[in-house]
């Protein structure tokens, strides 16, 4: 199997290419909205607490719509309390509460593999009093036949996070790069066993997409479902499986203790927390990527000034030391995108993941 690294002029794609298929558009980079950037650039001289946004910048956000909010705001988290998504949601809620000077009530609405919470966001009144922490599953659930809703039924406000799928193996594994591992899989189909999530979960999808992108059958690697990254990594170091495809941040403990090593990351760029781990594009010439992300959204048809005010506040939060420190300590990447770019990301990601799911036989 021959792979060459492309020159800078080579077109970028995010899904496997086939002659009969048009390539997906390139994933938009996350950039802060102009209003938020201008306010952040105003400096930190307004008497704000250490690590928090400047008071003048916060007031500038609040002045966008003087009548909003009209009372406590509910922030829906579609996953259980205590997990990474819940932690991100609660921190955002705390900072929004301080900046907007109102109660932000974080409510966990679980069930249906994320369907219940996301449906609650869609069904809320479009007045901004109910928003939610939308996750990557919004672009997967309807392909799986779990629901009819998608990102088109939401108003995007701000992306706050992105993490690429990592390729992690045991410290004593024979492979040193993703290229070597892929070559081995090609030459020894069915011998490598992987895990990292449940059947059909995001990290399983990452593995299948990588195989398809390298013209390998989806059964070239055996996949063992797990309850998440932690038990899969324990199985990895115990020798029960050969690789995991979860986010590198989830593997941090094993990597730091030299019980595992990272061969690559399926991100659009290197993970800042693991700067020495190359992307697949750097190693193989493939620009295939598979990422998870989180962001704030609300129901469809929200007032534009309410969206702008929330977007402004979230831009300040994304720049804050407290948010960045929390995300770093949690092994999560910070990636901010404004409302327009986040809406585009949800649509593009839906198409990309849907295509991989159909090819892999996971779509219904």
PDB file of C-alpha atoms in Angstrom, residues 13 40-41 51 62 72 78 91 97 100 106 112 126 137 146 181 193 230 254 270 284 289 295 300 315 355:
ATOM      1  CA  UNK A  13     -11.455  16.106   1.832  1.00  0.00           C
ATOM      2  CA  UNK A  40     -11.543  40.476  24.215  1.00  0.00           C
ATOM      3  CA  UNK A  41      -8.978  42.693  22.534  1.00  0.00           C
ATOM      4  CA  UNK A  51      -9.128  34.293  34.783  1.00  0.00           C
ATOM      5  CA  UNK A  62     -25.153  42.358  27.723  1.00  0.00           C
ATOM      6  CA  UNK A  72     -33.488  32.158  34.660  1.00  0.00           C
ATOM      7  CA  UNK A  78     -28.325  15.532  26.956  1.00  0.00           C
ATOM      8  CA  UNK A  91     -18.699  25.254  33.681  1.00  0.00           C
ATOM      9  CA  UNK A  97     -24.555  33.006  35.000  1.00  0.00           C
ATOM     10  CA  UNK A 100     -25.327  37.565  32.292  1.00  0.00           C
ATOM     11  CA  UNK A 106     -28.175  23.046  34.125  1.00  0.00           C
ATOM     12  CA  UNK A 112     -32.337   7.398  23.942  1.00  0.00           C
ATOM     13  CA  UNK A 126     -37.265  30.128  20.678  1.00  0.00           C
ATOM     14  CA  UNK A 137     -24.481  12.742  18.121  1.00  0.00           C
ATOM     15  CA  UNK A 146     -33.323   6.794  16.467  1.00  0.00           C
ATOM     16  CA  UNK A 181      -0.380  -0.089  11.706  1.00  0.00           C
ATOM     17  CA  UNK A 193      -8.685  -6.064  17.569  1.00  0.00           C
ATOM     18  CA  UNK A 230     -11.654   3.780  30.252  1.00  0.00           C
ATOM     19  CA  UNK A 254      -2.052   5.669  30.098  1.00  0.00           C
ATOM     20  CA  UNK A 270      -2.695  18.180  15.875  1.00  0.00           C
ATOM     21  CA  UNK A 284      -0.263   9.068   5.198  1.00  0.00           C
ATOM     22  CA  UNK A 289     -10.755  13.123   9.933  1.00  0.00           C
ATOM     23  CA  UNK A 295     -21.346  23.534  21.413  1.00  0.00           C
ATOM     24  CA  UNK A 300     -34.966  26.952  15.597  1.00  0.00           C
ATOM     25  CA  UNK A 315     -16.633  33.879  22.817  1.00  0.00           C
ATOM     26  CA  UNK A 355     -21.752   8.812   4.462  1.00  0.00           C
TER      27      UNK A 355
END
